[in-house]
Each structure stands twice: as structure tokens, then as C-alpha cells.
């Protein structure tokens, strides 16, 4: 049975059935060299006997024992710059001549190189038929064929894949990364590596490092394209190149030129004669805008000694100590750069200012600022669905103030179940405040339970949770992304 399998194998092997060669070499391992020779002899005899029944081949027997390639076809993975030896072991070795081909191109005839260019990196290892390649390059990848020169040629094919960790050759942007708001941005990341690296983009923002999505940009083969860039898309862009060998990254800063925008966080500020007041203004723009302050439409003279303007980056504070009623009024902050200007105003007043309102179930709270003592506090409760409904106006006792700050607390009770809008007004000896922002209360027959209250307490609670989760997710994602592949 063994002999039959072996002879079948030999035939198939010649036809290039590589699986069979595995079986063949297993057979071989099970026998020592002498018995192997015997088998070869017998086998050859068998083979010839079938094809050549006249037996006339005997005279040539010694020369006609076909040599075989013992090495199995192999996939070699090697990183750039290393030396690799592609094996081709022949039995019997004496007198055997081997040719090497790469992707069909003739490489070596015996020890003789057949290639002109780059030949110095290729050689046949001493006392063997193995092909040595030193300082491998990505272009060396391919199919290498070792072919035995004889009447019935046999060959094996090795696959060499040269691997190279990604490299970023360049990361560029149109206009050197300085683009006008509303115009296009094109980022190009040229990468090298083998296997060809995959490219992933991310952008660093206040919320952390976030992978660019289809909604942010159009992706091309090695770039991203944003047709109409917005000013908040300025910042650091990162190109990641990833393949099975490693990863690389590179970053580029993008400036988006745009006209300034200003924001005044407090638009009504309470103060008093001889009490220092600070009016704050935030401005952004690219290039960084210059900030100018106006009082009732007239430019503020910072050298008069009356005003102190302190500007750091896009944040400007105007400090004033009013000396009389005339020093109160409207303060305007204007930011301008070469692309335009923008302004916003704040009123400096002596009347009380209701700063903010909060709700905890049926319990409402406001903070009221007044440098002058409060005289009156009124709360108004109006049914929301019924404009003709009765408006309840209640006078509240003046709470104990902490400095110039008063905390006003009011609890709704004895109302018909309905939705209500609640506002307050405060008066000092100068004037009434503006009405507060209305707070809407759904006055149910059942009072709100406590766990409800904590959710509703601050309108900002949502915002404080979201960005944190975002950062965590995107950081983890980038980490996994880079490690995983
Ligand atoms: C060689 O690399 C290929 C693709 O790069 C991979 O699929 C294969 O598993 C690797 N083989 C070895 C032995 O590492
Ligand atoms: C992507 O390309 C389409 C078609 O050109 C365009 O309408 C769209 O605005 C582009 N999206 C971005 C983010 O640039
Ligand atoms: C402006 O004033 C605020 C509050 O007093 C202070 O926190 C901030 O640092 C000041 N900024 C500048 C630029 O002076």
C-alpha cells in the first residue's frame, strides 16, 4: 500500500499537487535514508515497468533516478530590512541543478544570477540551492519558484510577503491649513507600509479626541474633504495609519479664519455708587480680534483712570467704580478683526437683578443681587393654559441677605392641578428689577417625589454628564482601534 501511495504521489507531485508532497514527505520521515533509496529504486522500477514494458531502460538506470524537492511550499512573512532564506532542498543533491524564478522572471540558473538590477541582494546560499535575500524591500514580495532542471521538471512555489510598519510620508492641507470659514478644507495623508495601511482620521476638540464621521467630512482614498468648514472645526486633525505590523500617526493644525463673535455672560449687572463692578466679555475670531469697550455708545477712554480694561486672550473685563448715577448705563464690547466685527452689551444698574431661578418639585428658589437693601419682593403665579385665569400676586418677606445676595424661596400650595408660570420681581429704593425668567410648574394633585426633584433641580445636570461620557468613549475607541488591528 505504501509503495502504491508513494508512486501515485510522485506522479501527482510532478503535476504540481502540493498536498500530495506533504503526504510524500511524511512517508519519507518514516524511513531511513537507505530504505528510502531502495524504495525510490523499486518505485522507479515499478513506474518504468508500467510505462516502458520492454525493460530496455536498465542501461540508463543510475542517471534516470528523478531527483525530488523535499521542501514544502511555504509562506514567508518578513519585515523590511531583514535577510530571508527561501529553502529548496533537493534529494539526491548530487548533480541537481535548480532554477529560481520570481513572479515568472528568471532569477538564478544554478548559482548564476540572471538578473542585472539589484542582484547584489540576491544569492544562492553555500552548499545548498536556497535563495538568500538580504535587506528585503516591499517590492521583493511575490511568488518564488524553485524548479529542478531535469527530464521531468519538478518545482515548488514559495510566497514571500514583506511587511512594513506604516509610515506617514506627509500630512498636508490646502492653503497650508489656514482656510476661510465657509470655504473648503482638504487634508491629505500620504502613507507607506505593507500590507497597505488603513487610514483613520480624528479631530481633537474640547470633548477629546473624536473619530471623524461621515457627517463631518467626505473621505477620499487618503484624505478628507470638508466642503464648507465652520469655525468650530478648527483645531488639531490626526491621521492614523494602521496595518498588521504596526501603526503611525501624524497631526496638523487647521486655522479657520472668521469674523469675531462676542458673548457677554451677564447682561444686567447690579452695583451701587462707590461699589466696584466688573463687566465681562468673551470674544473669538481668527485672527484674534481686538476688543473695544463703549459706554452709552461712546468709546471708553482707558487712560481716564475711571475704567480699567483687562484683556487676556479672548476674555476682556471692564472694571468701573461708579461715582454717580451717570456712571451707570449700557456698556458694549466690540470685537473686530480683518474679517468683520461683532458687539454685545450689558447694563450696569442700581436696581435689583434676579440672577437665576431653580425648581425642586413645588419649591422654587431665586438669587437676587442688590447692593442697596431690598424693599419689596413679589411673586406672580399665572395659570398657563388659561390666559384669562386669575393671576395670583403674592408679597414675600425679604430674606436675610448675604452681602448683596438674597436667596428667595417660595413653595407653591393650595392651587388647582394645572400648569403654572411663576415669576418674581424685586424692588430696592432705586427701582423695580426686571421680571425674572418664568419657571413653569406642573402642579399635580400629588406632590413630586424626591428622586424626581434631584433630576429637575438644575437645568445643567444633563450637560455635565454628556461630555464626560463622550471623552471616555472616544478615548477607549481610539485605544482599541489602534491596539486591536
Ligand atoms: C503572513 O501575513 C499574512 C498577511 O499579512 C497573514 O494572513 C498570515 O497569517 C501571516 N503568516 C504568518 C505565518 O505569520
Ligand atoms: C460631501 O460631498 C457632497 C457631494 O459633493 C456634498 O454635498 C457634501 O456637502 C460634502 N460633505 C462635507 C462634509 O463636505
Ligand atoms: C475677569 O473677571 C473675572 C471675575 O472677576 C475673573 O475670574 C477673570 O479672571 C477676569 N479676567 C480677566 C481677563 O481679567
Short mmCIF file of C-alpha atoms and ligand atoms in Angstrom, two decimals:
data_model
loop_
_atom_site.label_atom_id
_atom_site.label_comp_id
_atom_site.label_asym_id
_atom_site.label_seq_id
_atom_site.Cartn_x
_atom_site.Cartn_y
_atom_site.Cartn_z
CA UNK A 1 0.00 0.00 0.00
CA UNK A 2 2.80 2.43 0.94
CA UNK A 3 4.52 1.89 -2.35
CA UNK A 4 1.39 2.49 -4.33
CA UNK A 5 0.68 5.69 -2.45
CA UNK A 6 4.24 6.80 -2.95
CA UNK A 7 4.24 6.21 -6.66
CA UNK A 8 0.90 7.93 -7.02
CA UNK A 9 2.35 10.79 -5.10
CA UNK A 10 5.34 11.08 -7.34
CA UNK A 11 3.13 11.32 -10.38
CA UNK A 12 0.89 13.86 -8.78
CA UNK A 13 3.88 15.74 -7.46
CA UNK A 14 5.21 16.17 -10.93
CA UNK A 15 1.85 17.57 -11.87
CA UNK A 16 2.25 20.05 -9.06
CA UNK A 17 -0.10 18.64 -6.46
CA UNK A 18 1.35 20.21 -3.40
CA UNK A 19 -0.86 18.49 -0.85
CA UNK A 20 0.47 15.24 -2.02
CA UNK A 21 4.01 16.37 -1.40
CA UNK A 22 3.07 16.68 2.25
CA UNK A 23 2.00 13.08 2.36
CA UNK A 24 5.13 12.20 0.50
CA UNK A 25 7.43 13.88 2.94
CA UNK A 26 5.60 12.19 5.80
CA UNK A 27 6.29 8.89 4.17
CA UNK A 28 9.88 9.85 3.88
CA UNK A 29 10.25 10.79 7.52
CA UNK A 30 9.09 7.33 8.48
CA UNK A 31 12.03 5.66 6.72
CA UNK A 32 15.80 5.98 6.94
CA UNK A 33 17.93 7.07 4.01
CA UNK A 34 18.92 3.57 2.86
CA UNK A 35 15.48 2.14 2.76
CA UNK A 36 14.35 5.39 1.11
CA UNK A 37 16.85 4.81 -1.70
CA UNK A 38 15.54 1.26 -2.00
CA UNK A 39 12.02 2.46 -2.21
CA UNK A 40 12.99 5.03 -4.79
CA UNK A 41 14.73 2.31 -6.76
CA UNK A 42 11.79 -0.07 -6.54
CA UNK A 43 9.32 2.66 -7.16
CA UNK A 44 11.15 3.92 -10.20
CA UNK A 45 11.29 0.37 -11.46
CA UNK A 46 7.56 0.00 -10.96
CA UNK A 47 6.87 3.24 -12.66
CA UNK A 48 9.06 2.46 -15.61
CA UNK A 49 7.70 -1.06 -15.83
CA UNK A 50 4.25 0.34 -16.34
CA UNK A 51 5.25 2.83 -18.99
CA UNK A 52 8.08 1.03 -20.61
CA UNK A 53 7.23 -2.61 -20.67
CA UNK A 54 10.16 -3.60 -22.87
CA UNK A 55 12.62 -3.18 -19.92
CA UNK A 56 15.20 -1.55 -22.17
CA UNK A 57 15.84 1.32 -19.77
CA UNK A 58 18.16 -0.72 -17.49
CA UNK A 59 21.33 0.69 -19.00
CA UNK A 60 20.38 4.23 -18.02
CA UNK A 61 19.06 3.40 -14.59
CA UNK A 62 21.66 5.31 -12.50
CA UNK A 63 21.18 8.60 -14.37
CA UNK A 64 17.46 8.47 -14.57
CA UNK A 65 16.55 8.33 -10.87
CA UNK A 66 14.45 11.52 -10.70
CA UNK A 67 15.50 13.97 -8.02
CA UNK A 68 12.78 15.42 -5.80
CA UNK A 69 12.31 18.66 -3.91
CA UNK A 70 11.97 17.94 -0.23
CA UNK A 71 10.98 21.44 0.85
CA UNK A 72 7.28 22.17 1.16
CA UNK A 73 5.78 25.31 -0.34
CA UNK A 74 5.92 27.96 2.35
CA UNK A 75 4.54 31.42 3.03
CA UNK A 76 7.29 33.60 4.37
CA UNK A 77 6.41 36.79 6.26
CA UNK A 78 9.34 39.04 6.85
CA UNK A 79 9.72 42.65 7.89
CA UNK A 80 11.58 45.16 5.78
CA UNK A 81 15.38 45.16 6.10
CA UNK A 82 15.77 41.57 7.27
CA UNK A 83 17.50 38.68 5.50
CA UNK A 84 15.38 35.77 4.39
CA UNK A 85 16.36 32.32 3.13
CA UNK A 86 13.92 30.59 0.80
CA UNK A 87 14.58 26.90 1.08
CA UNK A 88 14.73 24.44 -1.78
CA UNK A 89 16.22 21.14 -0.62
CA UNK A 90 16.75 18.54 -3.30
CA UNK A 91 17.26 14.78 -2.90
CA UNK A 92 19.53 13.42 -4.11
CA UNK A 93 21.52 16.62 -4.05
CA UNK A 94 24.46 15.49 -6.18
CA UNK A 95 24.39 16.92 -9.65
CA UNK A 96 20.98 18.54 -9.24
CA UNK A 97 20.57 21.94 -10.87
CA UNK A 98 17.94 24.33 -9.67
CA UNK A 99 16.50 27.48 -11.22
CA UNK A 100 14.78 30.25 -9.32
CA UNK A 101 12.01 32.44 -10.71
CA UNK A 102 10.23 35.37 -9.18
CA UNK A 103 6.75 36.12 -10.49
CA UNK A 104 7.78 34.27 -13.66
CA UNK A 105 11.01 36.22 -14.09
CA UNK A 106 14.17 34.12 -14.31
CA UNK A 107 16.33 34.84 -11.27
CA UNK A 108 19.03 32.19 -10.96
CA UNK A 109 20.31 29.31 -13.03
CA UNK A 110 22.25 27.22 -10.53
CA UNK A 111 24.44 29.78 -8.75
CA UNK A 112 24.39 32.10 -11.73
CA UNK A 113 22.29 35.26 -11.35
CA UNK A 114 20.05 36.01 -14.35
CA UNK A 115 19.10 39.48 -13.17
CA UNK A 116 21.07 42.63 -13.77
CA UNK A 117 19.47 45.13 -11.40
CA UNK A 118 19.54 44.63 -7.65
CA UNK A 119 21.35 41.32 -8.00
CA UNK A 120 23.73 42.08 -5.12
CA UNK A 121 20.97 41.46 -2.57
CA UNK A 122 20.20 38.02 -4.01
CA UNK A 123 22.43 34.95 -3.85
CA UNK A 124 22.36 31.18 -3.53
CA UNK A 125 23.40 30.04 -0.06
CA UNK A 126 26.59 27.97 0.11
CA UNK A 127 26.22 24.19 -0.17
CA UNK A 128 22.54 24.46 -0.98
CA UNK A 129 20.01 25.56 -3.54
CA UNK A 130 18.40 28.04 -1.15
CA UNK A 131 17.78 31.60 -2.29
CA UNK A 132 19.09 34.26 0.09
CA UNK A 133 17.62 37.75 0.00
CA UNK A 134 19.26 40.37 2.19
CA UNK A 135 17.79 43.71 3.25
CA UNK A 136 14.38 42.78 1.90
CA UNK A 137 12.28 45.52 0.38
CA UNK A 138 8.49 45.68 -0.02
CA UNK A 139 8.95 45.15 -3.78
CA UNK A 140 10.54 41.75 -3.08
CA UNK A 141 7.09 40.39 -2.23
CA UNK A 142 5.85 37.79 -4.64
CA UNK A 143 5.87 34.15 -5.68
CA UNK A 144 9.28 32.49 -5.80
CA UNK A 145 9.54 29.29 -7.78
CA UNK A 146 12.35 26.78 -7.31
CA UNK A 147 12.44 24.48 -10.29
CA UNK A 148 14.59 21.40 -10.70
CA UNK A 149 16.21 21.08 -14.10
CA UNK A 150 15.71 17.51 -15.31
CA UNK A 151 13.78 15.49 -17.87
CA UNK A 152 10.69 15.60 -15.75
CA UNK A 153 10.92 19.02 -14.09
CA UNK A 154 9.51 19.47 -10.60
CA UNK A 155 9.10 22.69 -8.74
CA UNK A 156 7.78 24.33 -5.62
CA UNK A 157 6.47 27.84 -5.12
CA UNK A 158 7.06 29.93 -2.02
CA UNK A 159 5.18 33.11 -1.25
CA UNK A 160 7.16 35.95 0.25
CA UNK A 161 5.30 38.84 1.80
CA UNK A 162 7.46 41.65 3.00
CA UNK A 163 5.84 43.59 5.77
CA UNK A 164 6.50 47.13 6.74
CA UNK A 165 5.05 49.10 9.63
CA UNK A 166 3.08 52.13 8.44
CA UNK A 167 4.94 55.37 7.88
CA UNK A 168 3.33 58.72 7.29
CA UNK A 169 5.20 60.35 4.47
CA UNK A 170 3.25 63.59 4.55
CA UNK A 171 0.15 65.17 6.04
CA UNK A 172 -0.86 68.32 4.22
CA UNK A 173 -3.77 70.73 3.94
CA UNK A 174 -4.80 73.14 1.24
CA UNK A 175 -3.73 76.78 1.88
CA UNK A 176 -1.22 75.47 4.40
CA UNK A 177 -4.05 74.77 6.81
CA UNK A 178 -5.34 78.36 7.03
CA UNK A 179 -8.80 78.50 5.44
CA UNK A 180 -11.68 80.95 5.47
CA UNK A 181 -14.89 79.93 7.21
CA UNK A 182 -17.31 78.61 4.58
CA UNK A 183 -14.55 77.55 2.21
CA UNK A 184 -13.25 74.05 1.63
CA UNK A 185 -10.68 72.07 3.56
CA UNK A 186 -8.79 69.18 2.03
CA UNK A 187 -6.44 67.13 4.15
CA UNK A 188 -4.16 64.59 2.51
CA UNK A 189 -2.29 61.88 4.38
CA UNK A 190 0.30 60.01 2.32
CA UNK A 191 1.21 56.73 3.94
CA UNK A 192 3.52 53.84 3.18
CA UNK A 193 3.58 50.35 4.61
CA UNK A 194 2.91 46.76 3.77
CA UNK A 195 0.21 45.46 3.86
CA UNK A 196 -1.19 48.84 2.71
CA UNK A 197 -2.22 50.67 5.88
CA UNK A 198 -5.78 51.63 6.63
CA UNK A 199 -6.25 55.35 7.33
CA UNK A 200 -8.42 56.68 10.13
CA UNK A 201 -8.98 60.33 10.98
CA UNK A 202 -9.78 62.04 14.21
CA UNK A 203 -10.06 65.54 15.47
CA UNK A 204 -9.09 66.92 18.85
CA UNK A 205 -11.73 69.12 20.37
CA UNK A 206 -12.78 70.19 23.84
CA UNK A 207 -14.64 66.91 24.13
CA UNK A 208 -11.50 64.92 23.49
CA UNK A 209 -10.19 63.04 20.52
CA UNK A 210 -13.10 62.06 18.27
CA UNK A 211 -13.02 59.94 15.17
CA UNK A 212 -14.23 61.84 12.11
CA UNK A 213 -17.60 60.60 10.88
CA UNK A 214 -19.29 60.70 7.50
CA UNK A 215 -21.38 63.63 8.70
CA UNK A 216 -18.26 65.68 9.44
CA UNK A 217 -16.37 65.12 6.23
CA UNK A 218 -16.17 63.26 2.94
CA UNK A 219 -13.47 60.60 2.86
CA UNK A 220 -11.27 60.02 -0.14
CA UNK A 221 -8.64 57.32 -0.59
CA UNK A 222 -6.05 59.06 1.57
CA UNK A 223 -7.76 62.27 2.54
CA UNK A 224 -10.73 64.06 3.98
CA UNK A 225 -12.72 66.82 2.38
CA UNK A 226 -14.95 69.34 4.10
CA UNK A 227 -16.86 71.43 1.60
CA UNK A 228 -17.86 74.31 3.89
CA UNK A 229 -15.78 74.49 7.01
CA UNK A 230 -17.19 76.03 10.17
CA UNK A 231 -15.12 77.96 12.67
CA UNK A 232 -15.59 75.30 15.35
CA UNK A 233 -13.95 72.79 13.02
CA UNK A 234 -10.61 74.48 13.53
CA UNK A 235 -8.06 72.58 15.58
CA UNK A 236 -5.82 69.56 15.51
CA UNK A 237 -6.52 66.80 12.97
CA UNK A 238 -4.82 63.43 13.34
CA UNK A 239 -4.15 60.88 10.61
CA UNK A 240 -3.68 57.29 11.86
CA UNK A 241 -2.19 54.64 9.59
CA UNK A 242 -2.71 51.07 10.76
CA UNK A 243 -1.70 47.67 9.40
CA UNK A 244 -0.99 44.24 10.86
CA UNK A 245 2.61 45.19 11.65
CA UNK A 246 2.07 48.47 13.47
CA UNK A 247 0.69 51.96 13.36
CA UNK A 248 1.78 55.54 12.90
CA UNK A 249 0.16 58.89 13.39
CA UNK A 250 0.70 62.48 12.44
CA UNK A 251 -1.15 65.69 13.22
CA UNK A 252 -1.83 69.03 11.61
CA UNK A 253 -3.32 72.27 12.94
CA UNK A 254 -6.09 73.90 10.97
CA UNK A 255 -6.95 77.56 11.37
CA UNK A 256 -10.36 78.74 10.22
CA UNK A 257 -10.40 82.48 9.58
CA UNK A 258 -13.68 84.06 10.60
CA UNK A 259 -15.19 87.30 11.76
CA UNK A 260 -15.42 87.74 15.51
CA UNK A 261 -18.27 86.76 17.76
CA UNK A 262 -18.72 88.13 21.27
CA UNK A 263 -20.62 86.85 24.27
CA UNK A 264 -21.46 88.79 27.41
CA UNK A 265 -22.30 86.28 30.17
CA UNK A 266 -24.17 88.74 32.42
CA UNK A 267 -26.31 91.25 30.54
CA UNK A 268 -27.65 93.07 33.62
CA UNK A 269 -25.25 93.77 36.48
CA UNK A 270 -26.20 95.32 39.77
CA UNK A 271 -23.90 97.72 41.55
CA UNK A 272 -24.02 100.90 43.57
CA UNK A 273 -22.22 104.19 43.78
CA UNK A 274 -18.66 103.59 45.05
CA UNK A 275 -19.01 99.82 44.56
CA UNK A 276 -16.68 98.21 42.03
CA UNK A 277 -18.40 96.42 39.15
CA UNK A 278 -16.85 94.05 36.59
CA UNK A 279 -18.39 93.59 33.14
CA UNK A 280 -17.08 90.55 31.32
CA UNK A 281 -16.88 89.84 27.61
CA UNK A 282 -15.74 86.78 25.68
CA UNK A 283 -14.72 87.13 22.06
CA UNK A 284 -13.44 84.70 19.48
CA UNK A 285 -12.33 85.15 15.95
CA UNK A 286 -9.44 84.20 13.69
CA UNK A 287 -7.14 86.10 13.64
CA UNK A 288 -7.66 87.00 17.31
CA UNK A 289 -9.87 90.11 17.39
CA UNK A 290 -9.12 93.37 19.14
CA UNK A 291 -11.68 94.34 21.78
CA UNK A 292 -13.02 97.86 22.26
CA UNK A 293 -15.42 98.97 25.01
CA UNK A 294 -18.15 101.61 24.70
CA UNK A 295 -20.21 103.35 27.40
CA UNK A 296 -23.61 104.50 26.10
CA UNK A 297 -22.22 104.47 22.57
CA UNK A 298 -19.04 106.43 23.36
CA UNK A 299 -15.68 104.74 23.27
CA UNK A 300 -14.29 104.09 26.75
CA UNK A 301 -11.16 106.08 27.49
CA UNK A 302 -8.94 103.64 29.31
CA UNK A 303 -6.48 106.41 30.20
CA UNK A 304 -9.07 108.45 32.12
CA UNK A 305 -8.46 106.40 35.26
CA UNK A 306 -12.18 105.77 35.55
CA UNK A 307 -12.15 102.40 33.80
CA UNK A 308 -9.77 99.54 33.95
CA UNK A 309 -9.83 97.17 30.98
CA UNK A 310 -8.03 93.86 31.35
CA UNK A 311 -7.93 91.66 28.27
CA UNK A 312 -6.33 88.22 28.16
CA UNK A 313 -6.77 86.22 25.01
CA UNK A 314 -10.41 86.44 24.05
CA UNK A 315 -11.58 87.42 27.54
CA UNK A 316 -11.93 91.08 28.48
CA UNK A 317 -13.01 92.63 31.80
CA UNK A 318 -14.05 96.20 32.21
CA UNK A 319 -13.86 97.32 35.82
CA UNK A 320 -15.50 100.53 36.98
CA UNK A 321 -16.27 102.17 40.33
CA UNK A 322 -19.33 104.36 39.62
CA UNK A 323 -19.15 107.76 41.28
CA UNK A 324 -22.66 108.95 40.43
CA UNK A 325 -25.88 107.89 38.67
CA UNK A 326 -24.35 108.94 35.33
CA UNK A 327 -21.73 106.23 35.58
CA UNK A 328 -24.44 103.58 35.22
CA UNK A 329 -25.72 102.70 31.77
CA UNK A 330 -25.01 100.44 28.83
CA UNK A 331 -21.55 99.00 28.27
CA UNK A 332 -20.80 97.49 24.87
CA UNK A 333 -17.98 95.17 23.99
CA UNK A 334 -16.96 95.16 20.34
CA UNK A 335 -14.55 92.70 18.79
CA UNK A 336 -13.09 93.21 15.32
CA UNK A 337 -10.54 91.69 13.00
CA UNK A 338 -9.87 91.93 9.30
CA UNK A 339 -12.98 89.86 8.54
CA UNK A 340 -15.56 91.89 10.43
CA UNK A 341 -16.80 92.91 13.85
CA UNK A 342 -19.45 91.93 16.38
CA UNK A 343 -20.74 93.52 19.55
CA UNK A 344 -22.79 92.74 22.67
CA UNK A 345 -23.92 94.86 25.59
CA UNK A 346 -24.51 94.72 29.33
CA UNK A 347 -26.41 97.16 31.52
CA UNK A 348 -24.87 98.37 34.74
CA UNK A 349 -27.80 99.20 37.05
CA UNK A 350 -28.64 100.17 40.63
CA UNK A 351 -31.98 98.31 40.62
CA UNK A 352 -32.02 94.69 41.83
CA UNK A 353 -31.15 91.89 39.41
CA UNK A 354 -32.80 88.47 39.62
CA UNK A 355 -29.92 86.23 38.65
CA UNK A 356 -31.27 82.72 38.31
CA UNK A 357 -34.18 80.51 39.23
CA UNK A 358 -34.33 76.84 40.14
CA UNK A 359 -37.07 74.37 40.82
CA UNK A 360 -37.20 71.40 43.15
CA UNK A 361 -40.68 69.90 42.87
CA UNK A 362 -43.04 72.60 44.12
CA UNK A 363 -40.23 74.50 45.76
CA UNK A 364 -38.81 77.43 43.77
CA UNK A 365 -35.66 79.40 44.50
CA UNK A 366 -34.12 82.56 43.05
CA UNK A 367 -30.95 84.51 43.70
CA UNK A 368 -31.37 88.27 43.76
CA UNK A 369 -28.49 90.75 43.66
CA UNK A 370 -28.86 94.18 45.12
CA UNK A 371 -26.15 96.38 46.61
CA UNK A 372 -28.88 98.57 48.04
CA UNK A 373 -31.22 96.90 50.57
CA UNK A 374 -34.29 95.18 49.15
CA UNK A 375 -37.61 96.77 49.92
CA UNK A 376 -40.20 94.59 48.17
CA UNK A 377 -40.45 91.08 46.75
CA UNK A 378 -43.37 89.96 44.64
CA UNK A 379 -44.13 86.56 43.20
CA UNK A 380 -46.68 86.10 40.40
CA UNK A 381 -48.37 82.77 39.68
CA UNK A 382 -50.27 82.56 36.40
CA UNK A 383 -52.19 79.54 35.06
CA UNK A 384 -50.51 78.68 31.75
CA UNK A 385 -53.46 77.18 29.79
CA UNK A 386 -55.96 79.85 30.78
CA UNK A 387 -54.82 83.37 29.83
CA UNK A 388 -57.96 84.81 31.37
CA UNK A 389 -57.33 82.93 34.59
CA UNK A 390 -56.65 84.69 37.83
CA UNK A 391 -53.04 85.87 38.31
CA UNK A 392 -52.03 85.47 41.91
CA UNK A 393 -49.59 88.10 43.11
CA UNK A 394 -48.09 87.44 46.50
CA UNK A 395 -45.80 89.67 48.51
CA UNK A 396 -42.93 87.75 50.11
CA UNK A 397 -40.99 88.65 53.25
CA UNK A 398 -37.48 89.97 52.49
CA UNK A 399 -34.98 87.19 53.32
CA UNK A 400 -31.78 87.77 55.22
CA UNK A 401 -29.21 88.89 52.63
CA UNK A 402 -25.62 87.65 52.44
CA UNK A 403 -23.75 90.75 51.42
CA UNK A 404 -25.56 91.83 48.29
CA UNK A 405 -27.08 88.43 47.54
CA UNK A 406 -30.51 87.27 48.65
CA UNK A 407 -31.88 83.78 48.31
CA UNK A 408 -35.65 83.84 47.76
CA UNK A 409 -37.54 80.59 48.33
CA UNK A 410 -41.20 80.08 47.59
CA UNK A 411 -43.26 76.91 47.76
CA UNK A 412 -46.42 76.58 45.68
CA UNK A 413 -49.50 75.42 47.57
CA UNK A 414 -53.32 75.46 47.53
CA UNK A 415 -53.59 75.53 43.72
CA UNK A 416 -55.89 73.73 41.30
CA UNK A 417 -53.96 70.98 39.45
CA UNK A 418 -52.67 72.73 36.29
CA UNK A 419 -49.55 74.17 34.72
CA UNK A 420 -48.38 77.49 36.13
CA UNK A 421 -45.83 80.10 35.16
CA UNK A 422 -44.07 81.72 38.09
CA UNK A 423 -42.04 84.94 38.05
CA UNK A 424 -40.68 87.25 40.72
CA UNK A 425 -39.77 90.93 40.87
CA UNK A 426 -37.72 92.73 43.49
CA UNK A 427 -37.53 96.42 44.39
CA UNK A 428 -34.91 98.43 46.20
CA UNK A 429 -35.01 102.14 46.96
CA UNK A 430 -33.96 102.91 43.36
CA UNK A 431 -36.37 100.89 41.26
CA UNK A 432 -38.06 97.60 40.48
CA UNK A 433 -35.97 94.83 38.93
CA UNK A 434 -36.90 93.32 35.58
CA UNK A 435 -39.18 90.30 35.89
CA UNK A 436 -37.36 87.03 36.34
CA UNK A 437 -37.33 84.37 33.66
CA UNK A 438 -40.58 82.41 34.12
CA UNK A 439 -40.40 78.98 35.77
CA UNK A 440 -43.01 76.50 34.56
CA UNK A 441 -44.52 74.20 37.21
CA UNK A 442 -46.84 71.30 36.56
CA UNK A 443 -48.87 71.47 39.76
CA UNK A 444 -50.15 67.97 40.23
CA UNK A 445 -52.57 66.75 42.89
CA UNK A 446 -49.71 64.52 44.11
CA UNK A 447 -46.62 66.39 45.23
CA UNK A 448 -43.44 65.47 43.37
CA UNK A 449 -41.40 62.70 44.89
CA UNK A 450 -37.86 63.29 45.96
CA UNK A 451 -35.96 61.36 43.31
CA UNK A 452 -37.75 63.45 40.71
CA UNK A 453 -36.60 66.60 42.33
CA UNK A 454 -32.90 65.87 42.11
CA UNK A 455 -33.15 65.34 38.36
CA UNK A 456 -35.05 68.52 37.82
CA UNK A 457 -33.04 70.58 40.21
CA UNK A 458 -30.53 72.04 37.82
CA UNK A 459 -31.08 72.54 34.13
CA UNK A 460 -27.37 71.97 33.61
CA UNK A 461 -27.14 68.47 35.02
CA UNK A 462 -27.60 66.90 31.57
CA UNK A 463 -24.70 68.78 30.14
CA UNK A 464 -22.33 67.87 32.90
CA UNK A 465 -22.77 64.15 32.24
CA UNK A 466 -22.64 64.05 28.46
CA UNK A 467 -19.21 65.36 27.54
CA UNK A 468 -17.55 63.12 30.13
CA UNK A 469 -19.12 60.01 28.61
CA UNK A 470 -18.11 61.20 25.18
CA UNK A 471 -14.47 61.59 26.14
CA UNK A 472 -14.38 58.20 27.77
CA UNK A 473 -15.94 56.52 24.78
CA UNK A 474 -13.82 58.17 22.14
CA UNK A 475 -10.57 57.65 24.04
CA UNK A 476 -11.38 54.00 24.57
CA UNK A 477 -12.38 53.66 20.97
CA UNK A 478 -9.12 55.09 19.63
CA UNK A 479 -7.21 52.91 22.04
CA UNK A 480 -8.98 49.75 20.92
CA UNK A 481 -8.74 50.74 17.33
CA UNK A 482 -5.00 51.20 17.46
CA UNK A 483 -4.31 48.11 19.60
CA UNK A 484 -6.78 45.73 18.02
CA UNK A 485 -5.54 45.53 14.46
C1 LIG B 1 1.62 36.39 6.99
O1 LIG B 1 0.92 37.58 6.70
C2 LIG B 1 -0.38 37.39 6.24
C3 LIG B 1 -0.97 38.70 5.86
O2 LIG B 1 -0.14 39.74 6.11
C4 LIG B 1 -1.19 36.73 7.35
O3 LIG B 1 -2.51 36.50 6.92
C5 LIG B 1 -0.52 35.42 7.72
O4 LIG B 1 -1.20 34.86 8.82
C6 LIG B 1 0.92 35.64 8.11
N1 LIG B 1 1.55 34.35 8.32
C7 LIG B 1 2.37 34.11 9.34
C8 LIG B 1 2.95 32.76 9.42
O5 LIG B 1 2.63 34.98 10.16
C1 LIG B 2 -19.69 65.63 0.79
O1 LIG B 2 -19.88 65.67 -0.62
C2 LIG B 2 -21.21 66.03 -1.01
C3 LIG B 2 -21.28 65.91 -2.53
O2 LIG B 2 -20.23 66.61 -3.14
C4 LIG B 2 -21.53 67.42 -0.52
O3 LIG B 2 -22.85 67.76 -0.85
C5 LIG B 2 -21.37 67.47 0.99
O4 LIG B 2 -21.57 68.79 1.45
C6 LIG B 2 -19.98 67.01 1.38
N1 LIG B 2 -19.90 66.93 2.83
C7 LIG B 2 -18.96 67.57 3.52
C8 LIG B 2 -19.00 67.41 4.99
O5 LIG B 2 -18.08 68.24 2.99
C1 LIG B 3 -12.32 88.86 34.71
O1 LIG B 3 -13.02 88.82 35.93
C2 LIG B 3 -13.36 87.53 36.38
C3 LIG B 3 -14.23 87.69 37.62
O2 LIG B 3 -13.76 88.68 38.46
C4 LIG B 3 -12.08 86.77 36.65
O3 LIG B 3 -12.38 85.46 37.06
C5 LIG B 3 -11.29 86.71 35.36
O4 LIG B 3 -10.05 86.06 35.58
C6 LIG B 3 -11.03 88.10 34.83
N1 LIG B 3 -10.40 88.00 33.53
C7 LIG B 3 -9.52 88.87 33.09
C8 LIG B 3 -9.01 88.65 31.71
O5 LIG B 3 -9.13 89.78 33.77
#
